[in-house]
PDB file of C-alpha atoms in Angstrom:
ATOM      1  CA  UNK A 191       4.683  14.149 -38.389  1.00 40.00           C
ATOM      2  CA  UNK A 192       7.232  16.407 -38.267  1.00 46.00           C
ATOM      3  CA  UNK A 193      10.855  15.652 -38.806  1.00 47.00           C
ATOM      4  CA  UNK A 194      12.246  17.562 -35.940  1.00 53.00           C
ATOM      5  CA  UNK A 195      10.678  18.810 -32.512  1.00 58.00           C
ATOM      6  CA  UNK A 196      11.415  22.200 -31.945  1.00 59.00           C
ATOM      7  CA  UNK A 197      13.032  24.030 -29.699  1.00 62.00           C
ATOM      8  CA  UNK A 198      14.958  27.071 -31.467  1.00 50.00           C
ATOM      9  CA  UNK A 199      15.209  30.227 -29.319  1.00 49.00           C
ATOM     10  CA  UNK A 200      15.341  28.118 -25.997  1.00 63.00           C
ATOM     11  CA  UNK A 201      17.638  29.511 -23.670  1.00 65.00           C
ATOM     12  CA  UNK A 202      18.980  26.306 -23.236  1.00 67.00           C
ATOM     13  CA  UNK A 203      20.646  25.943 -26.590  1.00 81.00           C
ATOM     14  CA  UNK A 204      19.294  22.885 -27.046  1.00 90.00           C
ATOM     15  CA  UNK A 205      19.030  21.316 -30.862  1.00 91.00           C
ATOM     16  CA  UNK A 206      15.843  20.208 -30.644  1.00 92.00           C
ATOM     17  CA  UNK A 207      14.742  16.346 -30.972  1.00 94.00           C
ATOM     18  CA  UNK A 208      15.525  14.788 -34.622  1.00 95.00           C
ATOM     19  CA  UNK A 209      13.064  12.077 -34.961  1.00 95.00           C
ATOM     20  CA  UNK A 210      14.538  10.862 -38.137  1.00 96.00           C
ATOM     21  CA  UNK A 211      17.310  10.076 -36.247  1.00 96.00           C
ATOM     22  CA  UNK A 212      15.387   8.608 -33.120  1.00 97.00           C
ATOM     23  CA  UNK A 213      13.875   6.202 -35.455  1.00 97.00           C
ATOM     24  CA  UNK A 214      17.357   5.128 -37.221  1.00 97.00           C
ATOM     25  CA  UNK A 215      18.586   4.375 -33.246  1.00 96.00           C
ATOM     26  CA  UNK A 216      15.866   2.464 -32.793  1.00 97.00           C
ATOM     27  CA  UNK A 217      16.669   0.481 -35.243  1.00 97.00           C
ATOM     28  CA  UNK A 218      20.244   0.121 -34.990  1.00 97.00           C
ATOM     29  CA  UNK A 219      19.881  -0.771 -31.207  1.00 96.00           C
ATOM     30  CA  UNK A 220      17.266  -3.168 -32.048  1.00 96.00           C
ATOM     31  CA  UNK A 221      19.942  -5.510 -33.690  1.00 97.00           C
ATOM     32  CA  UNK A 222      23.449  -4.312 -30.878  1.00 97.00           C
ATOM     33  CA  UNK A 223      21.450  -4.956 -27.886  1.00 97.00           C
ATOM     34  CA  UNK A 224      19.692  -7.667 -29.116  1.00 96.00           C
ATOM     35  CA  UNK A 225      22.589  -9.973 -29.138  1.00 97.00           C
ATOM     36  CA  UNK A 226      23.112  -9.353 -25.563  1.00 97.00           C
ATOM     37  CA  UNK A 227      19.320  -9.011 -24.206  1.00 98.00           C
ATOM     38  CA  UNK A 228      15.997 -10.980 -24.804  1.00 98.00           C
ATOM     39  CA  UNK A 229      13.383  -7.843 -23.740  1.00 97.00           C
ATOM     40  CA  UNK A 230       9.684  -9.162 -22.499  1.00 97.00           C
ATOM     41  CA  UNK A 231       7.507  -6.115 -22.613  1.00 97.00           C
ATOM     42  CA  UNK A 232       4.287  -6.407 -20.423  1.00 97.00           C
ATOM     43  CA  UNK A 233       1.819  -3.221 -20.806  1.00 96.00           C
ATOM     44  CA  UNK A 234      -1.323  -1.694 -19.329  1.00 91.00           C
ATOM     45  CA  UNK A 235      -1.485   0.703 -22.181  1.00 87.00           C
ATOM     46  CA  UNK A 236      -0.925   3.203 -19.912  1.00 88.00           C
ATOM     47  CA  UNK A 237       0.613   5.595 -22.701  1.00 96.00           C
ATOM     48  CA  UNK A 238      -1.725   7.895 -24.174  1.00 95.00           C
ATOM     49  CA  UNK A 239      -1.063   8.480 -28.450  1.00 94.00           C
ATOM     50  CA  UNK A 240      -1.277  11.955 -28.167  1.00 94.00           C
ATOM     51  CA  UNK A 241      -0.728  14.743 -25.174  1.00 95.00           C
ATOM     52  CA  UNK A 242       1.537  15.203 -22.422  1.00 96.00           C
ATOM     53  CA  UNK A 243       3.300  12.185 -21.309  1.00 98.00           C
ATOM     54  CA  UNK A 244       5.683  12.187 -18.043  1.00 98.00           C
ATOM     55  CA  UNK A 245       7.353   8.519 -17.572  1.00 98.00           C
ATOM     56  CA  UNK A 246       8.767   7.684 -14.451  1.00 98.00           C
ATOM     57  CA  UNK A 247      11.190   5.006 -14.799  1.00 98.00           C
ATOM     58  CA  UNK A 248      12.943   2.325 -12.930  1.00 98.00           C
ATOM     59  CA  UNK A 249      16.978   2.727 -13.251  1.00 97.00           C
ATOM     60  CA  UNK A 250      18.495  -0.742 -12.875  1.00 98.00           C
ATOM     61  CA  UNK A 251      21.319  -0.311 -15.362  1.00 97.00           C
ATOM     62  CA  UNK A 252      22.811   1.977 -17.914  1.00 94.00           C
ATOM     63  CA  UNK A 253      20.448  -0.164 -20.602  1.00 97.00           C
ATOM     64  CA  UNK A 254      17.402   1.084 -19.674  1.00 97.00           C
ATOM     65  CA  UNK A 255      17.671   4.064 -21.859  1.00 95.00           C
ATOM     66  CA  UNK A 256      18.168   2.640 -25.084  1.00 96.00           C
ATOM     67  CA  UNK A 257      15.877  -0.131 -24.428  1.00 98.00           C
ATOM     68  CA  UNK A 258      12.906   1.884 -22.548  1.00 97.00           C
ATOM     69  CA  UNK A 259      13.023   3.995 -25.309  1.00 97.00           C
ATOM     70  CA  UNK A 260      12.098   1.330 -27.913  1.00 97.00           C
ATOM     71  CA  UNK A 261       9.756  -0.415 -25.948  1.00 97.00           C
ATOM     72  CA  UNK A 262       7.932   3.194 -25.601  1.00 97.00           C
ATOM     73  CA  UNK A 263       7.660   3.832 -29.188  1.00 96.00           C
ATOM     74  CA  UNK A 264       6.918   0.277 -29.627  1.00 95.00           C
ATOM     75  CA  UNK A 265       4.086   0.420 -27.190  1.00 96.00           C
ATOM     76  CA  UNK A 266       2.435   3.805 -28.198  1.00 96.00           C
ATOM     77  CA  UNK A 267       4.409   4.654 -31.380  1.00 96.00           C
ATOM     78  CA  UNK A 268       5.653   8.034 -30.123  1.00 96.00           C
ATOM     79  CA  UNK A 269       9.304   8.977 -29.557  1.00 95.00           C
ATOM     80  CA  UNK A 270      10.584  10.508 -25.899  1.00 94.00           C
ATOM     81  CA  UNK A 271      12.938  13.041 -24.520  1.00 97.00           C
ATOM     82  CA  UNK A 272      14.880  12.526 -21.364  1.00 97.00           C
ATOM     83  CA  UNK A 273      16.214  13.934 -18.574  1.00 96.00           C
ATOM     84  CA  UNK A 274      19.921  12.367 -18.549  1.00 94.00           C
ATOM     85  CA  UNK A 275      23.274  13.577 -16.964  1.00 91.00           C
ATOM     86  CA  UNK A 276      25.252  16.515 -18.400  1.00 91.00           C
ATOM     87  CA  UNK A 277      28.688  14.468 -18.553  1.00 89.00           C
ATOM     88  CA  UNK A 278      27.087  12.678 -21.787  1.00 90.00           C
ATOM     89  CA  UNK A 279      26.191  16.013 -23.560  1.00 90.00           C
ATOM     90  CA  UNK A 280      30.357  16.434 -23.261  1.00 88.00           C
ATOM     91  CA  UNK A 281      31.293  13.167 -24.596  1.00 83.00           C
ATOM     92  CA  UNK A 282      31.736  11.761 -28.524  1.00 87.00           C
ATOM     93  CA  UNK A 283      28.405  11.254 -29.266  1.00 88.00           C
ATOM     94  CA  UNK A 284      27.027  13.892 -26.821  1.00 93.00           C
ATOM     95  CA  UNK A 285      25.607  15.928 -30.039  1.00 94.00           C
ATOM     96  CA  UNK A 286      24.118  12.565 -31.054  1.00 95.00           C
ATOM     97  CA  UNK A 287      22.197  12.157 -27.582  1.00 95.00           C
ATOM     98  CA  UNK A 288      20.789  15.604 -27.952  1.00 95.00           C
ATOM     99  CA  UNK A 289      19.212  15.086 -30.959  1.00 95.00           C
ATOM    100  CA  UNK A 290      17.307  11.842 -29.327  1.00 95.00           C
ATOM    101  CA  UNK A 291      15.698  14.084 -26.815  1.00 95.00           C
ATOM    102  CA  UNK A 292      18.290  14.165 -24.458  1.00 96.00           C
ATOM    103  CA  UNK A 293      18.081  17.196 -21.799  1.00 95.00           C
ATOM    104  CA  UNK A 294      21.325  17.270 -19.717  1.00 94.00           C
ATOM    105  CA  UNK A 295      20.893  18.717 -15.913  1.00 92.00           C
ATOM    106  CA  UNK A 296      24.029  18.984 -13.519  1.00 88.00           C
ATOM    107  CA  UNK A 297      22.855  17.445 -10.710  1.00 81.00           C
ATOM    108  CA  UNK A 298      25.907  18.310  -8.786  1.00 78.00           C
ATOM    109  CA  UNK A 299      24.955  22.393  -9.104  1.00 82.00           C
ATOM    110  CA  UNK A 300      21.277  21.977 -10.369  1.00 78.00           C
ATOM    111  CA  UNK A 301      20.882  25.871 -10.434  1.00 82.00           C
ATOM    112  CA  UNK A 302      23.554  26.257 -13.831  1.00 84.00           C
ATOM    113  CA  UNK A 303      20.471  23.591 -15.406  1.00 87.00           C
ATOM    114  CA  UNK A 304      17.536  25.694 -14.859  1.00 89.00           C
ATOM    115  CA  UNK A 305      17.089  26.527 -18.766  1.00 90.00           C
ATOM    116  CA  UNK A 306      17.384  22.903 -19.456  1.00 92.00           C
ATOM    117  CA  UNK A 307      15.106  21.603 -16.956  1.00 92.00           C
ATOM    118  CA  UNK A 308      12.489  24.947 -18.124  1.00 93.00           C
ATOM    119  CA  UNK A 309      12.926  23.180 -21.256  1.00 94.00           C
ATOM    120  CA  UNK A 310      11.832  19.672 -20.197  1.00 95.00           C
ATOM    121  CA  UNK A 311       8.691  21.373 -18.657  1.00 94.00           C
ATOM    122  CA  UNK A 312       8.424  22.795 -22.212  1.00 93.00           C
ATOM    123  CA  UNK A 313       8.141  19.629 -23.595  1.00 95.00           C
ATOM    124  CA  UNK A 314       5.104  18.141 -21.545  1.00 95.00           C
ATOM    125  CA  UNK A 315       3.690  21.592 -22.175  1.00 93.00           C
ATOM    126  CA  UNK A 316       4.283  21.175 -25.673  1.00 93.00           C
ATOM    127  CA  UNK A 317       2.553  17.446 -25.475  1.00 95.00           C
ATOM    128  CA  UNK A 318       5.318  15.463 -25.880  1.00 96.00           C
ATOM    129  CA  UNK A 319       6.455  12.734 -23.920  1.00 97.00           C
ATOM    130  CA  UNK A 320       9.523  12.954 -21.698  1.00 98.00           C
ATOM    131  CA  UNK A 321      11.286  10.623 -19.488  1.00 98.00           C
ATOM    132  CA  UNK A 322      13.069  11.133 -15.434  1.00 97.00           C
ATOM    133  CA  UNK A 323      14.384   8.430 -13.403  1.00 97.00           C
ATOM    134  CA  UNK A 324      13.562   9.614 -10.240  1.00 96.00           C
ATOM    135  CA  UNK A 325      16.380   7.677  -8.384  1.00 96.00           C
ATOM    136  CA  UNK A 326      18.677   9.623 -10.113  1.00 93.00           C
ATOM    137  CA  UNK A 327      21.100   7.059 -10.316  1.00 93.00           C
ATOM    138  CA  UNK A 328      21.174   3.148 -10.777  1.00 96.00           C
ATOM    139  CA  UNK A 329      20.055   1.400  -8.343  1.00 97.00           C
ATOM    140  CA  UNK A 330      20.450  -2.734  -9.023  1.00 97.00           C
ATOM    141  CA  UNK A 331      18.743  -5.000  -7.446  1.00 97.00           C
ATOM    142  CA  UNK A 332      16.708  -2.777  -5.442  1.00 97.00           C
ATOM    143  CA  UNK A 333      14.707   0.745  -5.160  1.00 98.00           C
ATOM    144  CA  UNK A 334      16.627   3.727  -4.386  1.00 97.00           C
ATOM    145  CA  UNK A 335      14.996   6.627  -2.629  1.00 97.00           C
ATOM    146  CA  UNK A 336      12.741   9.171  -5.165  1.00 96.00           C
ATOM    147  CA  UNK A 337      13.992  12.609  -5.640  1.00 93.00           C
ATOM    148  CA  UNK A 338      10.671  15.003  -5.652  1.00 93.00           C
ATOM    149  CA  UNK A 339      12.422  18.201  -6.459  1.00 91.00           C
ATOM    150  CA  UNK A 340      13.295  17.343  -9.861  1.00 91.00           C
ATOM    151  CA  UNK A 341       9.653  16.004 -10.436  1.00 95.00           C
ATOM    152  CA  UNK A 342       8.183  19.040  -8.360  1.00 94.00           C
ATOM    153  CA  UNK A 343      10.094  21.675 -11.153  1.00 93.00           C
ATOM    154  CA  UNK A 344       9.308  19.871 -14.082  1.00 95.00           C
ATOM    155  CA  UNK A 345       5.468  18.792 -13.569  1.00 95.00           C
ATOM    156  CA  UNK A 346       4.967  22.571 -11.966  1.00 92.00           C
ATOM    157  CA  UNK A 347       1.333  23.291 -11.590  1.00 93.00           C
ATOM    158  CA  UNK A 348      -0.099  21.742 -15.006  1.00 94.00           C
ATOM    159  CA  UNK A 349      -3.041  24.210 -16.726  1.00 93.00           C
ATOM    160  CA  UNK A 350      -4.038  20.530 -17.977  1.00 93.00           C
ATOM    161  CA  UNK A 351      -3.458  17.295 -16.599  1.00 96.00           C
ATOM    162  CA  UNK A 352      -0.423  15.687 -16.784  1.00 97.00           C
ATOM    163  CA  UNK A 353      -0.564  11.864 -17.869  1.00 98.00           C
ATOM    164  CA  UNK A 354       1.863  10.071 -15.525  1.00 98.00           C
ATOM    165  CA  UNK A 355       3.283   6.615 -16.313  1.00 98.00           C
ATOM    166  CA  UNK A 356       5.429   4.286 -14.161  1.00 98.00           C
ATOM    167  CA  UNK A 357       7.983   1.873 -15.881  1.00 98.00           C
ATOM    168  CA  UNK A 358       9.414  -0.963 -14.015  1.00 98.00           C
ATOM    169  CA  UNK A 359      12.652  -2.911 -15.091  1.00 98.00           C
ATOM    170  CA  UNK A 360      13.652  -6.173 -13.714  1.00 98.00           C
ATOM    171  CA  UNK A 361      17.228  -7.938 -15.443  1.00 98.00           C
ATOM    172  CA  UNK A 362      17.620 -11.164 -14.811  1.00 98.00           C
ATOM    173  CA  UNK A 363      21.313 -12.844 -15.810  1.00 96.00           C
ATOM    174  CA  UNK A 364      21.259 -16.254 -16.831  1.00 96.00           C
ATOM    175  CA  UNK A 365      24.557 -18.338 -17.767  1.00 93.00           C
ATOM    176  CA  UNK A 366      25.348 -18.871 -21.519  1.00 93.00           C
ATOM    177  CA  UNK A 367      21.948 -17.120 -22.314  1.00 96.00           C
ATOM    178  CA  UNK A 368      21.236 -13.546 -23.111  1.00 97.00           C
ATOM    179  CA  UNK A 369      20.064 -11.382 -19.860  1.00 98.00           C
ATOM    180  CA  UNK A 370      16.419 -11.986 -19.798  1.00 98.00           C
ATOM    181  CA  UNK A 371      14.907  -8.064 -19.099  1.00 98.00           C
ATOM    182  CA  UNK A 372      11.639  -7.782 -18.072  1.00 98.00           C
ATOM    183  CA  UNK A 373      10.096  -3.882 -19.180  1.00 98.00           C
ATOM    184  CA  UNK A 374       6.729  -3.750 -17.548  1.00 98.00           C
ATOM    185  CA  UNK A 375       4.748  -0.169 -18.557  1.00 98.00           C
ATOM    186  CA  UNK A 376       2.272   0.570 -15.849  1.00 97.00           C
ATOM    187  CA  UNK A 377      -1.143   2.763 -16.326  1.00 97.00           C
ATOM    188  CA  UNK A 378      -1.855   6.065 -16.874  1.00 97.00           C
ATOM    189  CA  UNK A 379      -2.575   8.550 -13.803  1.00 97.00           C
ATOM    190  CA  UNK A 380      -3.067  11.974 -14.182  1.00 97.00           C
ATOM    191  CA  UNK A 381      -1.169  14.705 -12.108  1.00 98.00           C
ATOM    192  CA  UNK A 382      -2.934  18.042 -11.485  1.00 97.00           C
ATOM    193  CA  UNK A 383      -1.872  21.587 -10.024  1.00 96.00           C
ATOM    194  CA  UNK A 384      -4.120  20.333  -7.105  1.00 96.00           C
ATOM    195  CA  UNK A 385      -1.830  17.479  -6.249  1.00 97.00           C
ATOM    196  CA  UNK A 386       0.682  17.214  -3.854  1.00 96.00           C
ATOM    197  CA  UNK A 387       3.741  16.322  -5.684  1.00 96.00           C
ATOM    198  CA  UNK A 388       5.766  14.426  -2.797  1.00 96.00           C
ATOM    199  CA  UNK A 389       2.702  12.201  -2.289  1.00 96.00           C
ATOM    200  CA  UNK A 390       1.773  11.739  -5.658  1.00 97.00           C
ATOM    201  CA  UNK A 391       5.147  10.807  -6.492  1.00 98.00           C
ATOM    202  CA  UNK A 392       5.567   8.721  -3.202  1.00 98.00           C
ATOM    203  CA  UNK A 393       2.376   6.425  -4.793  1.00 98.00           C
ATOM    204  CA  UNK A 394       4.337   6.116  -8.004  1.00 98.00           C
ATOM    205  CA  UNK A 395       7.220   4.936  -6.054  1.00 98.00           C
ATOM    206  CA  UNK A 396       5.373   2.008  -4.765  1.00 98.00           C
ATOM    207  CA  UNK A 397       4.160   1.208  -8.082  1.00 98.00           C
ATOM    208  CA  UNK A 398       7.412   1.118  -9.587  1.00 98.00           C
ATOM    209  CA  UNK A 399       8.840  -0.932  -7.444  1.00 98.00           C
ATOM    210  CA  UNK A 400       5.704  -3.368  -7.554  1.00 98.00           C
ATOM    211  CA  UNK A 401       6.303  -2.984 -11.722  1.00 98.00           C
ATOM    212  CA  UNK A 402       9.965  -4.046 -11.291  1.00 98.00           C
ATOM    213  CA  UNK A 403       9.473  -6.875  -8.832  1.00 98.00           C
ATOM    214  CA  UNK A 404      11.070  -4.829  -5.515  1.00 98.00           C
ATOM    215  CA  UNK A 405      10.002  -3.423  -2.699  1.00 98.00           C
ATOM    216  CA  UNK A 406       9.908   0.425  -1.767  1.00 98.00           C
ATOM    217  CA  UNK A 407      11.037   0.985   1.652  1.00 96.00           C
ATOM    218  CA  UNK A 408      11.091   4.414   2.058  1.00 96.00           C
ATOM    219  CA  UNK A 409       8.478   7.035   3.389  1.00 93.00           C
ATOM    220  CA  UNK A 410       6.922   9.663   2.035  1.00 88.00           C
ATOM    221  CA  UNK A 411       8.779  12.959   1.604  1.00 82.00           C
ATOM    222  CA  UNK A 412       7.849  15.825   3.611  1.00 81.00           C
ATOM    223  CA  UNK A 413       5.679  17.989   1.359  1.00 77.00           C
ATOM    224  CA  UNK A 414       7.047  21.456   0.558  1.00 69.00           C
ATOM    225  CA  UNK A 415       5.239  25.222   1.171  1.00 52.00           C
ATOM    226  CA  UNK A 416       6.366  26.220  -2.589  1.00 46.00           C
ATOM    227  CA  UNK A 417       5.009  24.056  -5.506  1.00 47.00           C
ATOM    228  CA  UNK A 418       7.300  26.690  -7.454  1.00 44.00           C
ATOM    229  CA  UNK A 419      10.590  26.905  -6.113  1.00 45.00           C
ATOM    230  CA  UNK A 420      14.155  27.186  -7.886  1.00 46.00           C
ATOM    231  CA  UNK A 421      15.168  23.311  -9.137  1.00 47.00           C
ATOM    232  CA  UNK A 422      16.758  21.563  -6.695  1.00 44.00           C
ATOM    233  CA  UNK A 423      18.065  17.961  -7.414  1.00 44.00           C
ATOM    234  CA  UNK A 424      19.681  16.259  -4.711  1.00 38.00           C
ATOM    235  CA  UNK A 425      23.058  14.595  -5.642  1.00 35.00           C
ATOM    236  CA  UNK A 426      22.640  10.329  -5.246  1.00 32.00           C
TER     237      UNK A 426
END
């Protein structure tokens, strides 16, 4: 396996993903976050070992990075990218975030991201796995609504199928005991150019909140004309 994914000559000027360095976080977080969470991971070896992988995760808390990102390569031994907000690429360790995989997007003027979020399409096209919390923000306690336009840019209209995986997060606080997290992976769908991305994403929705012990309230959104247009993410 290669030490390093990349992605020289991208317009987005991104790095590239060090995976010597993915694995030392790993590690490392293993042992901080340990001390503050006890992680059961439940999984219907949804993740494939090889191929495109697009996860759709749960965003209860800031933690969910660091520890869906272990429980990912623990459950399918690959390492992920992942969509994340472009204030972190700016702070200390923003260099140090880019080189896990992190893609920063602007969500406030989406259009200045458009080489970043061509490049997380290059990933799945690439067969790598990448991450998006479709809420776009956390949410705690409950589901916030799914954004489709982010999902609509970056899925496109797949020459191959797209393996889709839901991950649900549930934390659960408990006095003079660490917080008790539950990371349930979901299975594997596949997403197609001949899907509708609004409803397919609508279904994953419901399964995410089912994975994470909530309830999805909202309805589906309304489908657009253009599987293609420019990246729009609304602003949570």
């Amino acid at each position: 396996m290669k030490n390093k994914v990349n992605v020289a000559g991208h317009r987005s000027g991104h790095p590239g993903q060090s995976l010597f360095l993915s694995r030392l976080f790993n590690v490392v977080a293993r042992v901080l976050y340990g001390f503050k969470y006890s992680v059961r991971l439940q999984s219907e070896k949804g993740i494939p070992t090889e191929g495109p992988v697009l996860i759709l995760a749960k965003h209860w808390a800031l933690a969910d990075v660091p520890l869906g990102k272990m429980a990912v390569t623990r459950d399918s031994g690959r390492h992920l990218w992942c969509v994340m907000k472009e204030s972190l690429a700016r702070g200390p360790f923003g260099w140090f975030l880019l080189r896990q995989g992190g893609i920063p997007v602007n969500r406030a003027q989406p259009d200045k991201s458009r080489h970043d979020l061509l490049l997380a399409r290059k990933v799945l096209e690439d067969n790598h796995v990448l991450c998006i919390f479709p809420e776009q923000t956390t949410t705690p306690g409950r589901m916030g609504r799914g954004r489709a336009p982010g999902f609509r840019f970056i899925a496109g209209q797949p020459k191959e199928p797209i393996a889709v995986v839901t991950i649900g997060f549930h934390y659960t606080k408990r006095r003079f005991r660490r917080t008790l997290v539950d990371i349930k992976i979901g299975p594997r769908h596949y997403f197609t150019a001949e899907d509708e991305p609004e409803a397919f994403l609508h279904e994953r929705m419901l399964e995410m909140a089912r994975l994470s012990g909530l309830e999805y309230k909202f309805e589906p959104a309304e489908a657009k004309s253009s599987r293609a247009s420019k990246p729009v993410i609304e602003q949570s």
